Amino acid sequence: MKNLRKLMLTAMVLAASAGAALAADIAVIGGKNDDAFWNKIKKGVDDARLVVEANGGKVTYLRMQSYDNFAADSAEIIRTAISQKPQGLAVPDW
């Protein structure tokens, strides 16, 4: 839980600072839609998105569909994020 809080803070700081300094494309990886913890992180990312987009950047938030095949699905979502060629990538330390 402590590491996930660090991730949330890091994602928000990264998004805000990237948006303030220059336009940047940032990808953030998160958990399932029905996971209450990840919904709080999504809210933080959405708030930071306003700053990034106001400065010409873009924030993409990719979520896990389920936790059933966790290792393979998390690797695939990270590959998807990398394929979008963002300038920054926030990945949880699961």
PDB file of C-alpha atoms in Angstrom, residues 3-58:
ATOM      1  CA  ASN A   3       4.422   1.779  -2.611  1.00  0.00           C
ATOM      2  CA  LEU A   4       1.097   2.431  -4.329  1.00  0.00           C
ATOM      3  CA  ARG A   5       0.781   5.757  -2.541  1.00  0.00           C
ATOM      4  CA  LYS A   6       4.267   6.625  -3.745  1.00  0.00           C
ATOM      5  CA  LEU A   7       3.202   5.706  -7.279  1.00  0.00           C
ATOM      6  CA  MET A   8       0.166   7.960  -7.084  1.00  0.00           C
ATOM      7  CA  LEU A   9       2.239  10.876  -5.819  1.00  0.00           C
ATOM      8  CA  THR A  10       4.949  10.225  -8.399  1.00  0.00           C
ATOM      9  CA  ALA A  11       2.417  10.104 -11.231  1.00  0.00           C
ATOM     10  CA  MET A  12       0.824  13.364 -10.146  1.00  0.00           C
ATOM     11  CA  VAL A  13       4.172  15.122  -9.691  1.00  0.00           C
ATOM     12  CA  LEU A  14       5.446  13.779 -13.007  1.00  0.00           C
ATOM     13  CA  ALA A  15       2.335  14.889 -14.842  1.00  0.00           C
ATOM     14  CA  ALA A  16       2.238  18.318 -13.229  1.00  0.00           C
ATOM     15  CA  SER A  17       5.931  19.043 -13.627  1.00  0.00           C
ATOM     16  CA  ALA A  18       6.034  17.776 -17.202  1.00  0.00           C
ATOM     17  CA  GLY A  19       3.069  19.953 -18.066  1.00  0.00           C
ATOM     18  CA  ALA A  20       4.553  22.995 -16.371  1.00  0.00           C
ATOM     19  CA  ALA A  21       7.991  22.584 -17.939  1.00  0.00           C
ATOM     20  CA  LEU A  22       6.983  21.560 -21.456  1.00  0.00           C
ATOM     21  CA  ALA A  23       4.397  19.578 -23.327  1.00  0.00           C
ATOM     22  CA  ALA A  24       4.847  15.858 -22.683  1.00  0.00           C
ATOM     23  CA  ASP A  25       3.045  12.645 -23.423  1.00  0.00           C
ATOM     24  CA  ILE A  26       2.745  10.513 -20.298  1.00  0.00           C
ATOM     25  CA  ALA A  27       1.314   7.017 -19.836  1.00  0.00           C
ATOM     26  CA  VAL A  28       0.159   5.776 -16.430  1.00  0.00           C
ATOM     27  CA  ILE A  29      -0.643   2.120 -15.680  1.00  0.00           C
ATOM     28  CA  GLY A  30      -3.388   1.363 -13.157  1.00  0.00           C
ATOM     29  CA  GLY A  31      -5.604  -1.356 -11.717  1.00  0.00           C
ATOM     30  CA  LYS A  32      -9.143  -2.472 -12.514  1.00  0.00           C
ATOM     31  CA  ASN A  33     -12.118  -0.129 -12.887  1.00  0.00           C
ATOM     32  CA  ASP A  34     -13.905  -1.626  -9.874  1.00  0.00           C
ATOM     33  CA  ASP A  35     -10.855  -1.335  -7.576  1.00  0.00           C
ATOM     34  CA  ALA A  36     -11.571   1.502  -5.119  1.00  0.00           C
ATOM     35  CA  PHE A  37      -7.889   2.225  -4.524  1.00  0.00           C
ATOM     36  CA  TRP A  38      -7.134   2.601  -8.235  1.00  0.00           C
ATOM     37  CA  ASN A  39     -10.161   4.839  -8.689  1.00  0.00           C
ATOM     38  CA  LYS A  40      -8.518   7.298  -6.275  1.00  0.00           C
ATOM     39  CA  ILE A  41      -5.320   7.172  -8.301  1.00  0.00           C
ATOM     40  CA  LYS A  42      -7.327   7.708 -11.499  1.00  0.00           C
ATOM     41  CA  LYS A  43      -8.833  10.830  -9.924  1.00  0.00           C
ATOM     42  CA  GLY A  44      -5.332  12.161  -9.181  1.00  0.00           C
ATOM     43  CA  VAL A  45      -4.207  11.415 -12.730  1.00  0.00           C
ATOM     44  CA  ASP A  46      -7.301  13.154 -14.122  1.00  0.00           C
ATOM     45  CA  ASP A  47      -6.541  16.229 -12.004  1.00  0.00           C
ATOM     46  CA  ALA A  48      -2.919  16.282 -13.190  1.00  0.00           C
ATOM     47  CA  ARG A  49      -4.091  15.773 -16.784  1.00  0.00           C
ATOM     48  CA  LEU A  50      -5.596  19.267 -16.735  1.00  0.00           C
ATOM     49  CA  VAL A  51      -2.157  20.819 -16.210  1.00  0.00           C
ATOM     50  CA  VAL A  52      -0.449  18.630 -18.791  1.00  0.00           C
ATOM     51  CA  GLU A  53      -3.075  19.207 -21.473  1.00  0.00           C
ATOM     52  CA  ALA A  54      -3.141  22.942 -20.774  1.00  0.00           C
ATOM     53  CA  ASN A  55       0.529  22.932 -21.769  1.00  0.00           C
ATOM     54  CA  GLY A  56       0.051  20.861 -24.917  1.00  0.00           C
ATOM     55  CA  GLY A  57       0.834  17.417 -23.486  1.00  0.00           C
ATOM     56  CA  LYS A  58      -1.208  14.255 -23.221  1.00  0.00           C
TER      57      LYS A  58
END
